[in-house]
Amino acid sequence: MRHAPAYKSVSGWNALLPARDVRQDPPATRRFRNIVIGAGFTGLATAHRLAELCPDEDILVIEAATLGESASGRNSGYLLINPGEPSANATDFTDDWATRQMAMVQAGFDLLRTRVKTHGIDCDWNSDPLAITAAATTRVEKSARETRQKYQEWGLSPREYDRKALTRIIGTDYYRYGLQSLTRALVQPAALHRGLGDALPGNVRLLENCAVRALGGDAPYRLATDRGEFVADRVFVTNNLHARFFGIARNRMIGIYTYGAFTPELDDRDLDLLGEEPDWGILPAHRMGTTMRKTGRRLLIRSGDSYEREDAPEKARAMLTRLYRNRFPHMKTHDLEHVWGGVTAVTHNGRFTFGQVRPGIYASAGCDGAGVLRGTIHGTLLAELACDSRSPLLEERMKMGGPDWLPPEPLRYIGASTLLMLEQWRAGKER
Ligand SMILES: Cc1cc2nc3c(=O)[nH]c(=O)nc-3n(C[C@H](O)[C@H](O)[C@H](O)COP(=O)(O)OP(=O)(O)OC[C@H]3O[C@@H](n4cnc5c(N)ncnc54)[C@H](O)[C@@H]3O)c2cc1C
């Protein structure tokens, strides 16, 4: 088990941005009141809220990579309030659970929107996105229609799209049914991630390119890192899947890698083949399906799932090229300029590890493929928990329970990879 992710290629979103000054100079002091491990959306939200609640305390955020390069800067930029993956009609999904989840995630969205506005973060925030959950097969269309029925029961009335409307919007007749998705905004994720890091309050120190390699003893805690030892009274473990390395949720999360790619900038002719709307997003109605975005003059495509290991970039490229060609056979070429993988944490019941795991050690982990807003709200509530700042939302979070136990290896590997293969096969044309 690695202590931190080590990706095989850079994030395409981050590669599109200008170079930035990485904050990698170690601080003069080694002793902090609070240390946050991991500066993804969860860790940054924790640091922001801690700084607000304890303006007189110092906070060190230690990040193994650089901002824009972790999963937080590698995702597809959908700010989703979906209660879970993607069919609301899944068997163990009660209406009560779903609406409580959505209220919590919506709070994450409101928070992020305010932060982006207050700090003027330039991340191509589109709050009126044309983002559609689409089905290519009759079986998945049926399930998407059932999802819509559920949404209606929750007081939402998402628009529907038939094949003709979809073809006009996105330029391919690949999909037979579409449902307006519960996407509150589309963003440039690496720009958002960087912007949030740059907006950290004055009492927060960010240290990038520095992995925590051990977290030992009792309070005050000693953290062994790439730049020597740091000591803290309180530690916030917000490095998602890699919390397992510190013995947290070790038997409750698995790592699933998924893959994204950008085309080069397209010329006018090829851009026209992506439909008449200037930008759009397609989310899969099947959990093993493919996400796309038309953004700027490029197409983003994301798909594929691998258990605990990142596939070679050439393999990911071949898979994404095939899916791109299937959907848009008439493009001049199917070249991809950037291809990257990213890891997410998957739990059996979709729930998070959240709370004080040892005296003075707080953790939030379990962000899956729709974790930008969930990470934001969980990180915020984690700081509130540590500072005893009670709120109805925190009470609600404390009642939500955590992830189920998973069987040990090799049973876990056999179970998870068999399920992945089966689901990929069942997904058929949805992939
Ligand atoms: C290709 C792809 C597409 C996705 N699309 C979407 C989407 O459209 N919408 C959505 O909501 N979600 C999406 N996701 C999921 C989303 O990116 C994650 O749920 C989210 O990034 C989780 O945030 P986090 O802060 O909890 O974890 P992370 O973003 O993984 O952040 C954890 C941080 O901890 C750091 N770290 C790890 N170990 C250590 C250590 N030992 N020491 C120091 N630092 C450490 C990591 O470098 C990382 O920066 C996607 C994910 C991928 C991979």
mmCIF file of C-alpha atoms in Angstrom, residues 24-348:
data_model
loop_
_atom_site.group_PDB
_atom_site.id
_atom_site.type_symbol
_atom_site.label_atom_id
_atom_site.label_comp_id
_atom_site.label_asym_id
_atom_site.label_seq_id
_atom_site.Cartn_x
_atom_site.Cartn_y
_atom_site.Cartn_z
ATOM 1 C CA GLN A 24 7.342 24.027 -1.305
ATOM 2 C CA ASP A 25 9.592 25.947 1.075
ATOM 3 C CA PRO A 26 9.357 24.311 4.500
ATOM 4 C CA PRO A 27 8.140 26.637 7.244
ATOM 5 C CA ALA A 28 10.610 27.941 9.838
ATOM 6 C CA THR A 29 8.788 26.215 12.666
ATOM 7 C CA ARG A 30 8.157 22.469 13.027
ATOM 8 C CA ARG A 31 5.484 22.746 15.707
ATOM 9 C CA PHE A 32 1.880 23.470 14.774
ATOM 10 C CA ARG A 33 -1.413 23.393 16.614
ATOM 11 C CA ASN A 34 -3.110 21.776 13.561
ATOM 12 C CA ILE A 35 -1.798 19.792 10.609
ATOM 13 C CA VAL A 36 -3.966 18.772 7.663
ATOM 14 C CA ILE A 37 -2.714 15.837 5.555
ATOM 15 C CA GLY A 38 -3.756 16.182 1.907
ATOM 16 C CA ALA A 39 -4.808 19.355 0.081
ATOM 17 C CA GLY A 40 -7.591 18.052 -2.128
ATOM 18 C CA PHE A 41 -11.041 19.611 -1.949
ATOM 19 C CA THR A 42 -11.606 17.905 1.420
ATOM 20 C CA GLY A 43 -8.360 19.067 3.035
ATOM 21 C CA LEU A 44 -8.622 22.607 1.669
ATOM 22 C CA ALA A 45 -12.188 22.874 2.974
ATOM 23 C CA THR A 46 -10.986 21.654 6.379
ATOM 24 C CA ALA A 47 -8.180 24.219 6.433
ATOM 25 C CA HIS A 48 -10.470 27.079 5.349
ATOM 26 C CA ARG A 49 -13.024 26.296 8.059
ATOM 27 C CA LEU A 50 -10.427 25.688 10.787
ATOM 28 C CA ALA A 51 -8.881 29.052 9.992
ATOM 29 C CA GLU A 52 -12.277 30.729 10.282
ATOM 30 C CA LEU A 53 -13.150 29.031 13.557
ATOM 31 C CA CYS A 54 -9.700 29.357 15.157
ATOM 32 C CA PRO A 55 -8.180 32.546 13.733
ATOM 33 C CA ASP A 56 -5.480 32.553 16.416
ATOM 34 C CA GLU A 57 -4.237 29.022 15.715
ATOM 35 C CA ASP A 58 -1.672 28.049 13.104
ATOM 36 C CA ILE A 59 -2.477 25.416 10.514
ATOM 37 C CA LEU A 60 -0.081 23.542 8.250
ATOM 38 C CA VAL A 61 -1.461 21.767 5.174
ATOM 39 C CA ILE A 62 0.912 19.110 3.828
ATOM 40 C CA GLU A 63 0.341 17.980 0.233
ATOM 41 C CA ALA A 64 2.206 15.149 -1.490
ATOM 42 C CA ALA A 65 1.672 16.545 -5.010
ATOM 43 C CA THR A 66 1.106 20.067 -6.295
ATOM 44 C CA LEU A 67 -2.267 21.769 -6.510
ATOM 45 C CA GLY A 68 -4.048 20.815 -9.726
ATOM 46 C CA GLU A 69 -2.305 17.444 -9.952
ATOM 47 C CA SER A 70 -4.276 15.259 -7.501
ATOM 48 C CA ALA A 71 -7.737 13.791 -8.111
ATOM 49 C CA SER A 72 -9.093 17.225 -7.206
ATOM 50 C CA GLY A 73 -7.421 18.621 -10.344
ATOM 51 C CA ARG A 74 -7.949 15.555 -12.538
ATOM 52 C CA ASN A 75 -11.705 15.177 -12.408
ATOM 53 C CA SER A 76 -14.304 16.088 -15.009
ATOM 54 C CA GLY A 77 -15.431 19.293 -13.314
ATOM 55 C CA TYR A 78 -19.069 18.399 -12.630
ATOM 56 C CA LEU A 79 -20.416 19.887 -9.407
ATOM 57 C CA LEU A 80 -23.069 17.274 -8.790
ATOM 58 C CA ILE A 81 -25.648 17.086 -6.034
ATOM 59 C CA ASN A 82 -26.666 13.513 -6.929
ATOM 60 C CA PRO A 83 -27.372 11.552 -3.802
ATOM 61 C CA GLY A 84 -25.246 8.699 -5.143
ATOM 62 C CA GLU A 85 -24.172 6.849 -8.214
ATOM 63 C CA PRO A 86 -26.240 7.426 -10.700
ATOM 64 C CA SER A 87 -29.496 5.491 -10.410
ATOM 65 C CA ALA A 88 -31.637 6.842 -7.675
ATOM 66 C CA ASN A 89 -33.748 3.707 -8.031
ATOM 67 C CA ALA A 90 -31.029 1.366 -6.752
ATOM 68 C CA THR A 91 -32.393 -1.080 -4.200
ATOM 69 C CA ASP A 92 -30.992 0.253 -0.934
ATOM 70 C CA PHE A 93 -31.706 3.868 -1.723
ATOM 71 C CA THR A 94 -34.432 5.163 0.560
ATOM 72 C CA ASP A 95 -36.050 8.496 -0.256
ATOM 73 C CA ASP A 96 -35.121 9.781 3.160
ATOM 74 C CA TRP A 97 -31.424 8.918 2.719
ATOM 75 C CA ALA A 98 -31.351 10.475 -0.734
ATOM 76 C CA THR A 99 -32.942 13.775 0.221
ATOM 77 C CA ARG A 100 -30.726 14.105 3.310
ATOM 78 C CA GLN A 101 -27.656 13.419 1.175
ATOM 79 C CA MET A 102 -28.697 15.974 -1.412
ATOM 80 C CA ALA A 103 -29.267 18.674 1.228
ATOM 81 C CA MET A 104 -25.771 18.030 2.562
ATOM 82 C CA VAL A 105 -24.138 18.138 -0.864
ATOM 83 C CA GLN A 106 -26.103 21.261 -1.784
ATOM 84 C CA ALA A 107 -24.569 22.907 1.315
ATOM 85 C CA GLY A 108 -21.147 21.996 -0.132
ATOM 86 C CA PHE A 109 -22.113 23.653 -3.389
ATOM 87 C CA ASP A 110 -23.347 26.852 -1.687
ATOM 88 C CA LEU A 111 -20.124 27.054 0.247
ATOM 89 C CA LEU A 112 -17.924 26.548 -2.784
ATOM 90 C CA ARG A 113 -19.882 29.070 -4.847
ATOM 91 C CA THR A 114 -19.503 31.707 -2.127
ATOM 92 C CA ARG A 115 -15.781 31.013 -1.805
ATOM 93 C CA VAL A 116 -15.247 31.252 -5.558
ATOM 94 C CA LYS A 117 -17.124 34.576 -5.665
ATOM 95 C CA THR A 118 -15.488 36.068 -2.571
ATOM 96 C CA HIS A 119 -11.965 35.292 -3.772
ATOM 97 C CA GLY A 120 -12.652 35.908 -7.459
ATOM 98 C CA ILE A 121 -11.376 32.430 -8.386
ATOM 99 C CA ASP A 122 -11.140 32.175 -12.161
ATOM 100 C CA CYS A 123 -12.201 28.591 -12.924
ATOM 101 C CA ASP A 124 -14.651 28.934 -15.853
ATOM 102 C CA TRP A 125 -17.538 28.483 -13.408
ATOM 103 C CA ASN A 126 -20.673 27.820 -15.489
ATOM 104 C CA SER A 127 -23.734 27.911 -13.285
ATOM 105 C CA ASP A 128 -26.188 27.273 -16.087
ATOM 106 C CA PRO A 129 -24.698 24.112 -17.552
ATOM 107 C CA LEU A 130 -26.206 22.006 -20.292
ATOM 108 C CA ALA A 131 -25.387 18.751 -18.502
ATOM 109 C CA ILE A 132 -27.331 15.657 -19.435
ATOM 110 C CA THR A 133 -27.351 12.102 -18.106
ATOM 111 C CA ALA A 134 -27.612 9.982 -21.243
ATOM 112 C CA ALA A 135 -28.508 6.378 -22.072
ATOM 113 C CA ALA A 136 -27.519 4.527 -25.254
ATOM 114 C CA THR A 137 -29.477 1.296 -24.742
ATOM 115 C CA THR A 138 -33.135 0.484 -24.006
ATOM 116 C CA ARG A 139 -32.273 -1.228 -20.728
ATOM 117 C CA VAL A 140 -30.431 1.797 -19.373
ATOM 118 C CA GLU A 141 -33.025 4.169 -20.812
ATOM 119 C CA LYS A 142 -35.613 2.354 -18.686
ATOM 120 C CA SER A 143 -33.465 2.758 -15.604
ATOM 121 C CA ALA A 144 -32.894 6.476 -16.378
ATOM 122 C CA ARG A 145 -36.648 6.988 -16.695
ATOM 123 C CA GLU A 146 -37.135 5.336 -13.298
ATOM 124 C CA THR A 147 -34.484 7.671 -11.903
ATOM 125 C CA ARG A 148 -36.475 10.598 -13.272
ATOM 126 C CA GLN A 149 -39.565 9.310 -11.515
ATOM 127 C CA LYS A 150 -37.607 9.226 -8.264
ATOM 128 C CA TYR A 151 -36.360 12.757 -8.821
ATOM 129 C CA GLN A 152 -39.950 13.872 -9.298
ATOM 130 C CA GLU A 153 -40.913 12.274 -6.000
ATOM 131 C CA TRP A 154 -38.173 14.388 -4.416
ATOM 132 C CA GLY A 155 -39.684 17.544 -5.885
ATOM 133 C CA LEU A 156 -37.324 17.890 -8.860
ATOM 134 C CA SER A 157 -38.492 17.960 -12.455
ATOM 135 C CA PRO A 158 -35.534 17.386 -14.743
ATOM 136 C CA ARG A 159 -35.985 17.892 -18.486
ATOM 137 C CA GLU A 160 -35.970 14.938 -20.838
ATOM 138 C CA TYR A 161 -34.263 14.745 -24.249
ATOM 139 C CA ASP A 162 -35.022 12.350 -27.084
ATOM 140 C CA ARG A 163 -32.518 11.119 -29.631
ATOM 141 C CA LYS A 164 -33.283 13.950 -32.052
ATOM 142 C CA ALA A 165 -32.735 16.664 -29.448
ATOM 143 C CA LEU A 166 -29.546 15.003 -28.232
ATOM 144 C CA THR A 167 -28.203 14.729 -31.774
ATOM 145 C CA ARG A 168 -28.786 18.439 -32.322
ATOM 146 C CA ILE A 169 -27.096 19.397 -29.056
ATOM 147 C CA ILE A 170 -24.058 17.106 -29.039
ATOM 148 C CA GLY A 171 -23.741 16.106 -32.677
ATOM 149 C CA THR A 172 -24.067 12.327 -32.345
ATOM 150 C CA ASP A 173 -27.078 10.031 -32.452
ATOM 151 C CA TYR A 174 -25.313 7.582 -30.129
ATOM 152 C CA TYR A 175 -27.720 8.199 -27.245
ATOM 153 C CA ARG A 176 -31.437 7.438 -27.302
ATOM 154 C CA TYR A 177 -32.558 9.168 -24.101
ATOM 155 C CA GLY A 178 -31.306 11.994 -21.916
ATOM 156 C CA LEU A 179 -32.252 13.431 -18.566
ATOM 157 C CA GLN A 180 -31.155 16.813 -17.250
ATOM 158 C CA SER A 181 -28.548 15.902 -14.651
ATOM 159 C CA LEU A 182 -28.325 17.246 -11.111
ATOM 160 C CA THR A 183 -25.223 19.261 -12.022
ATOM 161 C CA ARG A 184 -25.200 22.636 -10.304
ATOM 162 C CA ALA A 185 -22.159 23.955 -12.189
ATOM 163 C CA LEU A 186 -19.349 22.938 -14.513
ATOM 164 C CA VAL A 187 -15.815 24.131 -13.763
ATOM 165 C CA GLN A 188 -12.186 23.862 -14.796
ATOM 166 C CA PRO A 189 -11.263 21.624 -11.847
ATOM 167 C CA ALA A 190 -7.511 22.281 -11.742
ATOM 168 C CA ALA A 191 -8.136 26.040 -11.810
ATOM 169 C CA LEU A 192 -10.677 25.696 -9.006
ATOM 170 C CA HIS A 193 -8.296 23.525 -6.983
ATOM 171 C CA ARG A 194 -5.390 25.934 -7.400
ATOM 172 C CA GLY A 195 -7.625 28.932 -6.690
ATOM 173 C CA LEU A 196 -8.855 27.462 -3.421
ATOM 174 C CA GLY A 197 -5.274 26.813 -2.338
ATOM 175 C CA ASP A 198 -4.250 30.357 -3.173
ATOM 176 C CA ALA A 199 -7.230 31.702 -1.196
ATOM 177 C CA LEU A 200 -6.247 30.038 2.091
ATOM 178 C CA PRO A 201 -6.364 32.513 4.996
ATOM 179 C CA GLY A 202 -3.205 34.002 6.500
ATOM 180 C CA ASN A 203 -2.948 31.577 9.418
ATOM 181 C CA VAL A 204 -2.737 28.596 7.038
ATOM 182 C CA ARG A 205 0.594 27.487 5.636
ATOM 183 C CA LEU A 206 0.570 25.195 2.559
ATOM 184 C CA LEU A 207 3.485 22.856 1.893
ATOM 185 C CA GLU A 208 3.361 21.124 -1.507
ATOM 186 C CA ASN A 209 5.501 18.310 -2.913
ATOM 187 C CA CYS A 210 5.859 16.847 0.568
ATOM 188 C CA ALA A 211 4.291 13.508 1.491
ATOM 189 C CA VAL A 212 3.546 12.411 5.035
ATOM 190 C CA ARG A 213 5.128 8.987 5.467
ATOM 191 C CA ALA A 214 4.272 8.168 9.052
ATOM 192 C CA LEU A 215 1.923 9.404 11.711
ATOM 193 C CA GLY A 216 2.859 8.019 15.067
ATOM 194 C CA GLY A 217 2.420 7.971 18.800
ATOM 195 C CA ASP A 218 0.060 9.959 20.958
ATOM 196 C CA ALA A 219 -0.647 13.660 21.054
ATOM 197 C CA PRO A 220 1.314 15.750 20.286
ATOM 198 C CA TYR A 221 1.589 13.766 17.053
ATOM 199 C CA ARG A 222 4.817 13.363 15.144
ATOM 200 C CA LEU A 223 4.539 13.336 11.358
ATOM 201 C CA ALA A 224 7.480 12.011 9.353
ATOM 202 C CA THR A 225 7.532 13.702 5.946
ATOM 203 C CA ASP A 226 9.773 14.116 2.893
ATOM 204 C CA ARG A 227 11.045 17.333 4.551
ATOM 205 C CA GLY A 228 11.640 16.032 8.042
ATOM 206 C CA GLU A 229 9.420 15.827 11.083
ATOM 207 C CA PHE A 230 6.515 18.068 12.060
ATOM 208 C CA VAL A 231 4.589 17.979 15.324
ATOM 209 C CA ALA A 232 0.934 18.853 15.921
ATOM 210 C CA ASP A 233 -1.684 18.674 18.667
ATOM 211 C CA ARG A 234 -4.433 17.909 16.177
ATOM 212 C CA VAL A 235 -4.142 16.087 12.861
ATOM 213 C CA PHE A 236 -6.713 16.057 10.076
ATOM 214 C CA VAL A 237 -6.393 13.101 7.726
ATOM 215 C CA THR A 238 -8.032 14.200 4.480
ATOM 216 C CA ASN A 239 -6.022 12.288 1.897
ATOM 217 C CA ASN A 240 -9.008 10.160 0.857
ATOM 218 C CA LEU A 241 -8.001 6.620 -0.219
ATOM 219 C CA HIS A 242 -4.507 6.975 1.226
ATOM 220 C CA ALA A 243 -5.896 7.428 4.729
ATOM 221 C CA ARG A 244 -5.586 3.631 4.709
ATOM 222 C CA PHE A 245 -1.834 4.039 4.944
ATOM 223 C CA PHE A 246 -2.337 5.547 8.406
ATOM 224 C CA GLY A 247 -4.552 2.634 9.428
ATOM 225 C CA ILE A 248 -7.797 4.530 8.824
ATOM 226 C CA ALA A 249 -10.682 2.734 7.052
ATOM 227 C CA ARG A 250 -8.194 0.138 5.871
ATOM 228 C CA ASN A 251 -10.907 -2.484 5.414
ATOM 229 C CA ARG A 252 -13.590 -0.126 4.258
ATOM 230 C CA MET A 253 -12.400 1.458 0.989
ATOM 231 C CA ILE A 254 -11.008 0.243 -2.297
ATOM 232 C CA GLY A 255 -9.159 2.309 -4.863
ATOM 233 C CA ILE A 256 -10.698 2.570 -8.318
ATOM 234 C CA TYR A 257 -8.736 4.351 -11.053
ATOM 235 C CA THR A 258 -10.575 6.029 -13.879
ATOM 236 C CA TYR A 259 -9.183 7.809 -16.963
ATOM 237 C CA GLY A 260 -9.653 11.127 -18.683
ATOM 238 C CA ALA A 261 -8.407 12.639 -21.941
ATOM 239 C CA PHE A 262 -8.585 15.817 -24.006
ATOM 240 C CA THR A 263 -8.546 16.098 -27.753
ATOM 241 C CA PRO A 264 -6.264 18.776 -29.161
ATOM 242 C CA GLU A 265 -8.038 22.051 -29.964
ATOM 243 C CA LEU A 266 -10.416 21.188 -32.798
ATOM 244 C CA ASP A 267 -10.740 23.105 -36.040
ATOM 245 C CA ASP A 268 -14.094 24.643 -37.036
ATOM 246 C CA ARG A 269 -15.184 21.633 -39.068
ATOM 247 C CA ASP A 270 -14.601 19.107 -36.264
ATOM 248 C CA LEU A 271 -16.028 21.480 -33.682
ATOM 249 C CA ASP A 272 -19.251 21.619 -35.719
ATOM 250 C CA LEU A 273 -19.441 17.836 -35.498
ATOM 251 C CA LEU A 274 -19.830 18.233 -31.726
ATOM 252 C CA GLY A 275 -23.269 19.810 -32.128
ATOM 253 C CA GLU A 276 -24.572 23.309 -32.211
ATOM 254 C CA GLU A 277 -24.190 24.216 -28.506
ATOM 255 C CA PRO A 278 -20.909 25.933 -27.557
ATOM 256 C CA ASP A 279 -20.423 23.657 -24.560
ATOM 257 C CA TRP A 280 -22.206 20.731 -22.989
ATOM 258 C CA GLY A 281 -21.685 17.786 -20.666
ATOM 259 C CA ILE A 282 -22.789 14.171 -20.920
ATOM 260 C CA LEU A 283 -22.827 11.961 -17.846
ATOM 261 C CA PRO A 284 -23.402 8.233 -18.154
ATOM 262 C CA ALA A 285 -26.687 6.761 -16.982
ATOM 263 C CA HIS A 286 -24.805 3.533 -16.315
ATOM 264 C CA ARG A 287 -22.153 3.483 -13.600
ATOM 265 C CA MET A 288 -19.536 1.994 -15.952
ATOM 266 C CA GLY A 289 -20.366 4.492 -18.678
ATOM 267 C CA THR A 290 -18.499 7.394 -20.246
ATOM 268 C CA THR A 291 -18.485 11.073 -19.303
ATOM 269 C CA MET A 292 -17.875 13.768 -21.920
ATOM 270 C CA ARG A 293 -17.653 17.538 -22.115
ATOM 271 C CA LYS A 294 -17.352 19.955 -24.971
ATOM 272 C CA THR A 295 -15.239 22.663 -23.406
ATOM 273 C CA GLY A 296 -13.299 25.433 -25.064
ATOM 274 C CA ARG A 297 -12.435 23.956 -28.451
ATOM 275 C CA ARG A 298 -11.838 20.475 -27.057
ATOM 276 C CA LEU A 299 -13.694 17.311 -26.190
ATOM 277 C CA LEU A 300 -13.088 15.756 -22.784
ATOM 278 C CA ILE A 301 -13.741 12.035 -22.487
ATOM 279 C CA ARG A 302 -13.578 10.005 -19.253
ATOM 280 C CA SER A 303 -14.168 6.308 -18.791
ATOM 281 C CA GLY A 304 -12.732 3.014 -17.539
ATOM 282 C CA ASP A 305 -12.239 1.569 -14.104
ATOM 283 C CA SER A 306 -9.311 -0.439 -12.766
ATOM 284 C CA TYR A 307 -8.857 -1.968 -9.328
ATOM 285 C CA GLU A 308 -6.146 -0.422 -7.127
ATOM 286 C CA ARG A 309 -3.638 0.013 -10.012
ATOM 287 C CA GLU A 310 -3.317 2.679 -12.649
ATOM 288 C CA ASP A 311 -3.291 1.281 -16.189
ATOM 289 C CA ALA A 312 -0.438 2.263 -18.489
ATOM 290 C CA PRO A 313 -1.216 5.543 -20.296
ATOM 291 C CA GLU A 314 -1.079 3.729 -23.696
ATOM 292 C CA LYS A 315 -3.795 1.323 -22.568
ATOM 293 C CA ALA A 316 -5.976 4.176 -21.294
ATOM 294 C CA ARG A 317 -5.371 6.089 -24.539
ATOM 295 C CA ALA A 318 -6.424 3.111 -26.669
ATOM 296 C CA MET A 319 -9.602 2.608 -24.628
ATOM 297 C CA LEU A 320 -10.593 6.295 -24.707
ATOM 298 C CA THR A 321 -9.783 6.618 -28.425
ATOM 299 C CA ARG A 322 -12.099 3.686 -29.172
ATOM 300 C CA LEU A 323 -14.954 5.186 -27.129
ATOM 301 C CA TYR A 324 -14.435 8.587 -28.797
ATOM 302 C CA ARG A 325 -14.447 7.020 -32.283
ATOM 303 C CA ASN A 326 -17.609 5.031 -31.504
ATOM 304 C CA ARG A 327 -19.438 8.193 -30.595
ATOM 305 C CA PHE A 328 -18.022 10.555 -33.228
ATOM 306 C CA PRO A 329 -16.928 8.405 -36.185
ATOM 307 C CA HIS A 330 -16.773 11.359 -38.612
ATOM 308 C CA MET A 331 -14.017 13.386 -36.927
ATOM 309 C CA LYS A 332 -10.928 13.964 -39.089
ATOM 310 C CA THR A 333 -8.747 12.195 -36.530
ATOM 311 C CA HIS A 334 -9.323 10.697 -33.105
ATOM 312 C CA ASP A 335 -6.109 12.021 -31.621
ATOM 313 C CA LEU A 336 -5.925 12.697 -27.926
ATOM 314 C CA GLU A 337 -3.505 15.330 -26.684
ATOM 315 C CA HIS A 338 -3.569 14.589 -22.950
ATOM 316 C CA VAL A 339 -4.439 11.285 -21.250
ATOM 317 C CA TRP A 340 -4.413 10.832 -17.484
ATOM 318 C CA GLY A 341 -5.626 8.541 -14.706
ATOM 319 C CA GLY A 342 -6.965 9.389 -11.268
ATOM 320 C CA VAL A 343 -7.922 7.434 -8.206
ATOM 321 C CA THR A 344 -11.137 7.532 -6.208
ATOM 322 C CA ALA A 345 -12.154 5.766 -2.996
ATOM 323 C CA VAL A 346 -15.096 3.433 -3.278
ATOM 324 C CA THR A 347 -16.976 2.048 -0.295
ATOM 325 C CA HIS A 348 -19.529 -0.730 -0.393
#
